[in-house]
Amino acid sequence: MSRGLRTMLALAAVVVTSAAVLPSGSAPASAATGSAAVDAGPVLWLPTGSFASSSFVRVERDAGPGAPVRNGEALRLESPAGGRGSAQLAVHAPDGLAGLSVSVGQLRSRHGGALPAGAVQVRYPQFIPFDSGGVVADPLRETDAVDVPENANQPIWFTVDIPGDAAPGAYTATVEVAADGAELGRWPLQVIVADAAVEPMVDRPFMLDLWAHPDAVADQTGTALWSEEHWAALRPYLRDLAVHGQRVVNVAVTEDPWMVDHQGQWRPQTWSHFASTVEWRWDGERFDFDFSVFDRYVEESRAAGIGERIHAFAMLQFDHRERFVYTDTRTGERVVEEVDLGDERYRDGWGQFLDAFTEHLTERGWFDDASLGFDERPANEMEVVFDVLADEAPQWLDKVAIAANSLDVQDFAEYVSYNYSFLDSVPDEDIAQRRAEGKPTLFYTYFNPLRPNTVTASPPVSARVLGWVVAQKNLDGYLRWTYNSWPEDVYADPSFRYGQGDEYIVYPGEDGPVSSIRWETFTDGLDDAELLRLYAERYGRDDPLFTQVLDAIDPRAESSAPAWSAMLLGRHAVVDGLRPDGDLTVAVSRPDSEVVTGDTVELTVTATASGERPVPSPRLDLPDQPGWSAQVVSAPRPGALLPGEQASWTVRVTVDDDAGGYLYLGGAVTDPGGRTRADFATDLTVRPPVELTGPPAASPASSPDATAPVTVTVPVANASSQEQAVDLVVGNLGFWQTDTPTSRVTVPPGETVDATVELRPEGRTGWTTVTAEIRHGGATIGSGRVDIVSGGRHVSEWEWASETNGWGPAERNTSNGEDQPGDGARMTINGREYGVGVGVHAPSRITLDLAGSCTRFQTDIGLDDEVAGGSIRFRVEADGREIFASPVMTQTSAARWVDLDVTGVRELALVVDDGGDGVARDHGNWAGAWLRC
């Protein structure tokens, strides 16, 4: 039996296919069953329930603590030699903490080996403003200690780098947590180095193409562009790109290639300009060019370790407005000259540039490395460009790199990067043909879809899965704009024009880049991609295990236990398949079902002597790990295993009452001397004993009577065999009054009960988005928002006088969805959810007969997150007169607040128009829309 097939059978025995319902929010956490889980002091806890999966989510600052880590429980990570791993813990501080610090000792094996002293790096995720409201953890502070506010969480981020020559085995160090001048606890960190290795980043074929922005570094450091101080400031960023495998030097050879109409101003699409590295000069008859900055940028990039391509932007401007920017040497004046694509002036100017550029690159030995870069240009424009090249510079015809949304341009380009949303439309045979011809094929993401992606609103696991997409589609790599196009003050106002994090993946620091959760998890995915490449290289892409592992990964999946399981167990199986054939294989079997906290399940661990020599008496090593305890209830007799013989252990695993939603169970079979002969892993998807069975709801959601009470209801189910008590906590009440913001309800075993809180407006009018949180044992198990109105009615509750909609019917209280009634989802704008409103598709018009009885109309507007792309305009008409018109809104536009006086208006019309680029994907939301009447 082949090694790959043996590994596949082992994987089939351990994959858990249950789909647990996990808590809402970015850091799922199960609750304890009793008050003992709520300690007056700080709590160290795991965001997902297991250390192995802990980097897949973000920790919310103000949520309750999740699964606690008890003294002595091992924090366990697995990595091949030359690889890396990320994980995190969180500290919850009811009373706040001063000077929280975490230190890690040197990782050592029990047989005298050690990893370098700096193998483990500890950083502290920083909370910054979030476009969707509140704060979000993303930049990773490199500091000795941090302060934690009262009733807040502080994540702790661990990065482990394994040298390529590290000996396989288990390495252990102590994690010490201290604050307020005192030790809070110590925990063992166990790193399992597999008997397999990945290539150094510089030797991997993965094509990483991130567009770096040198001008942004100058702006953030206050240095003059292209000064020696600027070059010094750039070097740490270039080194960071090189360390991560950057293969392309992206350079602007024209001034500001990416101009847009931004809030009525024609300007760069980023806060910083994008200066040309080539100075264009015109003497009245001909252009000449100064390439000195271009040369320096290429030299600095290559000195940092960035190879091997050079992409020059851009013969086509982003906004379709072609121009030359140059210095008129007769007057010294800086000139911006607009030209028409393909006209005589365009041809002549670019012909002169490309001739000079070719000659210069040839002199420097760089011509073979260079391509002309284009982004998302339509085929008709590219045809003009190729016509110009054919006439003026045919040497560039096969040297074009382009980002694309269609198949129209792939025949033009030697180097293509496809939009992820279009990737499924690219035939596999096209990718294979390009590979055979030596033409790289990549993919790229922008703000949407949020999964998979590297933007701040995406779960971190969605950044890691991008490496798996490359393996699934047999691509060459990944492109991202941009690496560092920061807003003016990225820490205080993290977005300029586009959705948060779309414009950058690292942050500016005093001495260079500050990493992010997104950058780290994406880098972990680069290791995954390399492991998958090595496996396919050894066994072929048709290998059953390879196919099974990739088929189990859904890049668009929610961040959930099944998604984490597919990634972690898939990676483990691939690493196992890359190990040299040994004399022992291990498989784990268990019942294929989910568990509830407090449950007990039995696992069978079976070791088979698969070599030609006896295996000394095998022993089971199953260290204590958070969330569960294990007891060996049957074991084989001591003695060597002869070839072909098996030894089995039955292990009874008890899931802790306060376990998290996901448990990754790792162990090893060792020899009598304690040396690891084979690793194994399985996992458990854990349902909390109580969970929400639906989102919060309000009854009535709106009422013209400003004295009518509203009842907020959350349905809660008890999946355990014991009675459970939960608390419904409401917040963000605004003017609403309640006798108590917390309501306790007891849920009998196996039943569902509504937790309720009554709110009173007491004559006040308005729209309020109330938060509702269900807590169990002090921990939050689920939360949501409910929109309620006093003294008016939601538009979704009106009988509309008329309705037209561009795609199916307009939907009440959901997004537009598809073309059938009731097929929408919960309305979401840039990650912000709304429970009420109207979901439409342009062109849309909804009219309301107000009969002069209302005074105000209020709503949020924006494109729904269910679509990628689209652009629309919202308008409001009162008795045929336009009283509001929004600018064109795109998928990356934040929700916009609208508040209009409609006193005396008889007919109100809510209109959504196309934004000028067709109606595809034009799903708009009148989110929370209501009328005061």
JSON list of N, CA and C in Angstrom, two decimals, residues 339-381:
[
{"chain": "A", "resi": 339, "resn": "VAL", "atom": "N", "xyz": [-4.39, 63.09, -23.44]},
{"chain": "A", "resi": 339, "resn": "VAL", "atom": "CA", "xyz": [-4.34, 62.56, -24.80]},
{"chain": "A", "resi": 339, "resn": "VAL", "atom": "C", "xyz": [-5.45, 61.52, -24.94]},
{"chain": "A", "resi": 340, "resn": "ASP", "atom": "N", "xyz": [-5.75, 61.17, -26.15]},
{"chain": "A", "resi": 340, "resn": "ASP", "atom": "CA", "xyz": [-6.75, 60.14, -26.41]},
{"chain": "A", "resi": 340, "resn": "ASP", "atom": "C", "xyz": [-6.06, 58.81, -26.67]},
{"chain": "A", "resi": 341, "resn": "LEU", "atom": "N", "xyz": [-6.62, 57.76, -26.11]},
{"chain": "A", "resi": 341, "resn": "LEU", "atom": "CA", "xyz": [-6.06, 56.43, -26.27]},
{"chain": "A", "resi": 341, "resn": "LEU", "atom": "C", "xyz": [-5.92, 56.09, -27.75]},
{"chain": "A", "resi": 342, "resn": "GLY", "atom": "N", "xyz": [-4.70, 55.80, -28.16]},
{"chain": "A", "resi": 342, "resn": "GLY", "atom": "CA", "xyz": [-4.44, 55.37, -29.53]},
{"chain": "A", "resi": 342, "resn": "GLY", "atom": "C", "xyz": [-4.25, 56.48, -30.53]},
{"chain": "A", "resi": 343, "resn": "ASP", "atom": "N", "xyz": [-4.39, 57.75, -30.12]},
{"chain": "A", "resi": 343, "resn": "ASP", "atom": "CA", "xyz": [-4.22, 58.82, -31.11]},
{"chain": "A", "resi": 343, "resn": "ASP", "atom": "C", "xyz": [-2.73, 59.02, -31.40]},
{"chain": "A", "resi": 344, "resn": "GLU", "atom": "N", "xyz": [-2.45, 59.94, -32.31]},
{"chain": "A", "resi": 344, "resn": "GLU", "atom": "CA", "xyz": [-1.07, 60.10, -32.78]},
{"chain": "A", "resi": 344, "resn": "GLU", "atom": "C", "xyz": [-0.14, 60.50, -31.64]},
{"chain": "A", "resi": 345, "resn": "ARG", "atom": "N", "xyz": [-0.61, 61.42, -30.78]},
{"chain": "A", "resi": 345, "resn": "ARG", "atom": "CA", "xyz": [0.24, 61.86, -29.67]},
{"chain": "A", "resi": 345, "resn": "ARG", "atom": "C", "xyz": [0.49, 60.71, -28.69]},
{"chain": "A", "resi": 346, "resn": "TYR", "atom": "N", "xyz": [-0.55, 59.92, -28.40]},
{"chain": "A", "resi": 346, "resn": "TYR", "atom": "CA", "xyz": [-0.39, 58.76, -27.51]},
{"chain": "A", "resi": 346, "resn": "TYR", "atom": "C", "xyz": [0.63, 57.79, -28.10]},
{"chain": "A", "resi": 347, "resn": "ARG", "atom": "N", "xyz": [0.48, 57.49, -29.38]},
{"chain": "A", "resi": 347, "resn": "ARG", "atom": "CA", "xyz": [1.38, 56.54, -30.02]},
{"chain": "A", "resi": 347, "resn": "ARG", "atom": "C", "xyz": [2.81, 57.05, -30.02]},
{"chain": "A", "resi": 348, "resn": "ASP", "atom": "N", "xyz": [2.96, 58.32, -30.36]},
{"chain": "A", "resi": 348, "resn": "ASP", "atom": "CA", "xyz": [4.31, 58.88, -30.46]},
{"chain": "A", "resi": 348, "resn": "ASP", "atom": "C", "xyz": [4.99, 58.92, -29.09]},
{"chain": "A", "resi": 349, "resn": "GLY", "atom": "N", "xyz": [4.24, 59.37, -28.04]},
{"chain": "A", "resi": 349, "resn": "GLY", "atom": "CA", "xyz": [4.83, 59.45, -26.72]},
{"chain": "A", "resi": 349, "resn": "GLY", "atom": "C", "xyz": [5.23, 58.09, -26.17]},
{"chain": "A", "resi": 350, "resn": "TRP", "atom": "N", "xyz": [4.31, 57.14, -26.27]},
{"chain": "A", "resi": 350, "resn": "TRP", "atom": "CA", "xyz": [4.64, 55.81, -25.76]},
{"chain": "A", "resi": 350, "resn": "TRP", "atom": "C", "xyz": [5.68, 55.11, -26.63]},
{"chain": "A", "resi": 351, "resn": "GLY", "atom": "N", "xyz": [5.67, 55.38, -27.91]},
{"chain": "A", "resi": 351, "resn": "GLY", "atom": "CA", "xyz": [6.70, 54.80, -28.76]},
{"chain": "A", "resi": 351, "resn": "GLY", "atom": "C", "xyz": [8.08, 55.28, -28.35]},
{"chain": "A", "resi": 352, "resn": "GLN", "atom": "N", "xyz": [8.21, 56.59, -28.09]},
{"chain": "A", "resi": 352, "resn": "GLN", "atom": "CA", "xyz": [9.49, 57.11, -27.63]},
{"chain": "A", "resi": 352, "resn": "GLN", "atom": "C", "xyz": [9.89, 56.51, -26.28]},
{"chain": "A", "resi": 353, "resn": "PHE", "atom": "N", "xyz": [8.92, 56.42, -25.36]},
{"chain": "A", "resi": 353, "resn": "PHE", "atom": "CA", "xyz": [9.25, 55.87, -24.05]},
{"chain": "A", "resi": 353, "resn": "PHE", "atom": "C", "xyz": [9.72, 54.42, -24.16]},
{"chain": "A", "resi": 354, "resn": "LEU", "atom": "N", "xyz": [8.96, 53.61, -24.89]},
{"chain": "A", "resi": 354, "resn": "LEU", "atom": "CA", "xyz": [9.28, 52.18, -24.93]},
{"chain": "A", "resi": 354, "resn": "LEU", "atom": "C", "xyz": [10.60, 51.91, -25.64]},
{"chain": "A", "resi": 355, "resn": "ASP", "atom": "N", "xyz": [10.94, 52.71, -26.64]},
{"chain": "A", "resi": 355, "resn": "ASP", "atom": "CA", "xyz": [12.25, 52.56, -27.27]},
{"chain": "A", "resi": 355, "resn": "ASP", "atom": "C", "xyz": [13.36, 52.86, -26.26]},
{"chain": "A", "resi": 356, "resn": "ALA", "atom": "N", "xyz": [13.20, 53.97, -25.53]},
{"chain": "A", "resi": 356, "resn": "ALA", "atom": "CA", "xyz": [14.22, 54.34, -24.54]},
{"chain": "A", "resi": 356, "resn": "ALA", "atom": "C", "xyz": [14.25, 53.33, -23.40]},
{"chain": "A", "resi": 357, "resn": "PHE", "atom": "N", "xyz": [13.07, 52.89, -22.98]},
{"chain": "A", "resi": 357, "resn": "PHE", "atom": "CA", "xyz": [12.98, 51.93, -21.88]},
{"chain": "A", "resi": 357, "resn": "PHE", "atom": "C", "xyz": [13.65, 50.61, -22.26]},
{"chain": "A", "resi": 358, "resn": "THR", "atom": "N", "xyz": [13.41, 50.15, -23.47]},
{"chain": "A", "resi": 358, "resn": "THR", "atom": "CA", "xyz": [14.02, 48.92, -23.95]},
{"chain": "A", "resi": 358, "resn": "THR", "atom": "C", "xyz": [15.54, 49.03, -23.93]},
{"chain": "A", "resi": 359, "resn": "GLU", "atom": "N", "xyz": [16.03, 50.13, -24.48]},
{"chain": "A", "resi": 359, "resn": "GLU", "atom": "CA", "xyz": [17.47, 50.32, -24.53]},
{"chain": "A", "resi": 359, "resn": "GLU", "atom": "C", "xyz": [18.07, 50.36, -23.12]},
{"chain": "A", "resi": 360, "resn": "HIS", "atom": "N", "xyz": [17.40, 51.05, -22.23]},
{"chain": "A", "resi": 360, "resn": "HIS", "atom": "CA", "xyz": [17.93, 51.17, -20.86]},
{"chain": "A", "resi": 360, "resn": "HIS", "atom": "C", "xyz": [17.90, 49.83, -20.14]},
{"chain": "A", "resi": 361, "resn": "LEU", "atom": "N", "xyz": [16.78, 49.13, -20.23]},
{"chain": "A", "resi": 361, "resn": "LEU", "atom": "CA", "xyz": [16.68, 47.82, -19.57]},
{"chain": "A", "resi": 361, "resn": "LEU", "atom": "C", "xyz": [17.70, 46.84, -20.12]},
{"chain": "A", "resi": 362, "resn": "THR", "atom": "N", "xyz": [17.93, 46.88, -21.42]},
{"chain": "A", "resi": 362, "resn": "THR", "atom": "CA", "xyz": [18.91, 45.98, -22.04]},
{"chain": "A", "resi": 362, "resn": "THR", "atom": "C", "xyz": [20.30, 46.28, -21.52]},
{"chain": "A", "resi": 363, "resn": "GLU", "atom": "N", "xyz": [20.64, 47.56, -21.39]},
{"chain": "A", "resi": 363, "resn": "GLU", "atom": "CA", "xyz": [21.95, 47.94, -20.85]},
{"chain": "A", "resi": 363, "resn": "GLU", "atom": "C", "xyz": [22.12, 47.42, -19.43]},
{"chain": "A", "resi": 364, "resn": "ARG", "atom": "N", "xyz": [21.03, 47.47, -18.63]},
{"chain": "A", "resi": 364, "resn": "ARG", "atom": "CA", "xyz": [21.12, 47.02, -17.24]},
{"chain": "A", "resi": 364, "resn": "ARG", "atom": "C", "xyz": [20.97, 45.50, -17.09]},
{"chain": "A", "resi": 365, "resn": "GLY", "atom": "N", "xyz": [20.66, 44.80, -18.17]},
{"chain": "A", "resi": 365, "resn": "GLY", "atom": "CA", "xyz": [20.45, 43.35, -18.10]},
{"chain": "A", "resi": 365, "resn": "GLY", "atom": "C", "xyz": [19.11, 42.97, -17.53]},
{"chain": "A", "resi": 366, "resn": "TRP", "atom": "N", "xyz": [18.13, 43.87, -17.61]},
{"chain": "A", "resi": 366, "resn": "TRP", "atom": "CA", "xyz": [16.83, 43.64, -16.99]},
{"chain": "A", "resi": 366, "resn": "TRP", "atom": "C", "xyz": [15.69, 43.44, -17.99]},
{"chain": "A", "resi": 367, "resn": "PHE", "atom": "N", "xyz": [15.97, 43.56, -19.28]},
{"chain": "A", "resi": 367, "resn": "PHE", "atom": "CA", "xyz": [14.87, 43.54, -20.24]},
{"chain": "A", "resi": 367, "resn": "PHE", "atom": "C", "xyz": [14.10, 42.22, -20.18]},
{"chain": "A", "resi": 368, "resn": "ASP", "atom": "N", "xyz": [14.78, 41.11, -20.04]},
{"chain": "A", "resi": 368, "resn": "ASP", "atom": "CA", "xyz": [14.08, 39.81, -20.00]},
{"chain": "A", "resi": 368, "resn": "ASP", "atom": "C", "xyz": [13.17, 39.68, -18.79]},
{"chain": "A", "resi": 369, "resn": "ASP", "atom": "N", "xyz": [13.44, 40.47, -17.74]},
{"chain": "A", "resi": 369, "resn": "ASP", "atom": "CA", "xyz": [12.65, 40.38, -16.51]},
{"chain": "A", "resi": 369, "resn": "ASP", "atom": "C", "xyz": [11.43, 41.29, -16.52]},
{"chain": "A", "resi": 370, "resn": "ALA", "atom": "N", "xyz": [11.36, 42.20, -17.48]},
{"chain": "A", "resi": 370, "resn": "ALA", "atom": "CA", "xyz": [10.38, 43.28, -17.41]},
{"chain": "A", "resi": 370, "resn": "ALA", "atom": "C", "xyz": [9.12, 42.97, -18.21]},
{"chain": "A", "resi": 371, "resn": "SER", "atom": "N", "xyz": [7.99, 43.49, -17.70]},
{"chain": "A", "resi": 371, "resn": "SER", "atom": "CA", "xyz": [6.70, 43.43, -18.39]},
{"chain": "A", "resi": 371, "resn": "SER", "atom": "C", "xyz": [5.99, 44.75, -18.17]},
{"chain": "A", "resi": 372, "resn": "LEU", "atom": "N", "xyz": [5.05, 45.05, -19.07]},
{"chain": "A", "resi": 372, "resn": "LEU", "atom": "CA", "xyz": [4.19, 46.21, -18.91]},
{"chain": "A", "resi": 372, "resn": "LEU", "atom": "C", "xyz": [2.98, 45.80, -18.09]},
{"chain": "A", "resi": 373, "resn": "GLY", "atom": "N", "xyz": [2.69, 46.54, -17.02]},
{"chain": "A", "resi": 373, "resn": "GLY", "atom": "CA", "xyz": [1.62, 46.16, -16.10]},
{"chain": "A", "resi": 373, "resn": "GLY", "atom": "C", "xyz": [0.32, 46.90, -16.39]},
{"chain": "A", "resi": 374, "resn": "PHE", "atom": "N", "xyz": [-0.80, 46.14, -16.30]},
{"chain": "A", "resi": 374, "resn": "PHE", "atom": "CA", "xyz": [-2.14, 46.70, -16.52]},
{"chain": "A", "resi": 374, "resn": "PHE", "atom": "C", "xyz": [-3.08, 46.10, -15.48]},
{"chain": "A", "resi": 375, "resn": "ASP", "atom": "N", "xyz": [-4.09, 46.89, -15.09]},
{"chain": "A", "resi": 375, "resn": "ASP", "atom": "CA", "xyz": [-5.04, 46.37, -14.12]},
{"chain": "A", "resi": 375, "resn": "ASP", "atom": "C", "xyz": [-6.45, 46.47, -14.67]},
{"chain": "A", "resi": 376, "resn": "GLU", "atom": "N", "xyz": [-7.12, 45.34, -14.81]},
{"chain": "A", "resi": 376, "resn": "GLU", "atom": "CA", "xyz": [-8.55, 45.26, -15.10]},
{"chain": "A", "resi": 376, "resn": "GLU", "atom": "C", "xyz": [-8.96, 46.13, -16.28]},
{"chain": "A", "resi": 377, "resn": "ARG", "atom": "N", "xyz": [-8.16, 46.14, -17.33]},
{"chain": "A", "resi": 377, "resn": "ARG", "atom": "CA", "xyz": [-8.50, 46.92, -18.51]},
{"chain": "A", "resi": 377, "resn": "ARG", "atom": "C", "xyz": [-9.33, 46.07, -19.46]},
{"chain": "A", "resi": 378, "resn": "PRO", "atom": "N", "xyz": [-10.41, 46.64, -20.02]},
{"chain": "A", "resi": 378, "resn": "PRO", "atom": "CA", "xyz": [-11.25, 45.87, -20.93]},
{"chain": "A", "resi": 378, "resn": "PRO", "atom": "C", "xyz": [-10.52, 45.51, -22.22]},
{"chain": "A", "resi": 379, "resn": "ALA", "atom": "N", "xyz": [-11.05, 44.48, -22.88]},
{"chain": "A", "resi": 379, "resn": "ALA", "atom": "CA", "xyz": [-10.38, 43.94, -24.06]},
{"chain": "A", "resi": 379, "resn": "ALA", "atom": "C", "xyz": [-10.26, 44.98, -25.16]},
{"chain": "A", "resi": 380, "resn": "ASN", "atom": "N", "xyz": [-11.27, 45.86, -25.33]},
{"chain": "A", "resi": 380, "resn": "ASN", "atom": "CA", "xyz": [-11.19, 46.83, -26.42]},
{"chain": "A", "resi": 380, "resn": "ASN", "atom": "C", "xyz": [-10.05, 47.83, -26.21]},
{"chain": "A", "resi": 381, "resn": "GLU", "atom": "N", "xyz": [-9.77, 48.19, -24.94]},
{"chain": "A", "resi": 381, "resn": "GLU", "atom": "CA", "xyz": [-8.64, 49.07, -24.68]},
{"chain": "A", "resi": 381, "resn": "GLU", "atom": "C", "xyz": [-7.32, 48.33, -24.86]}
]
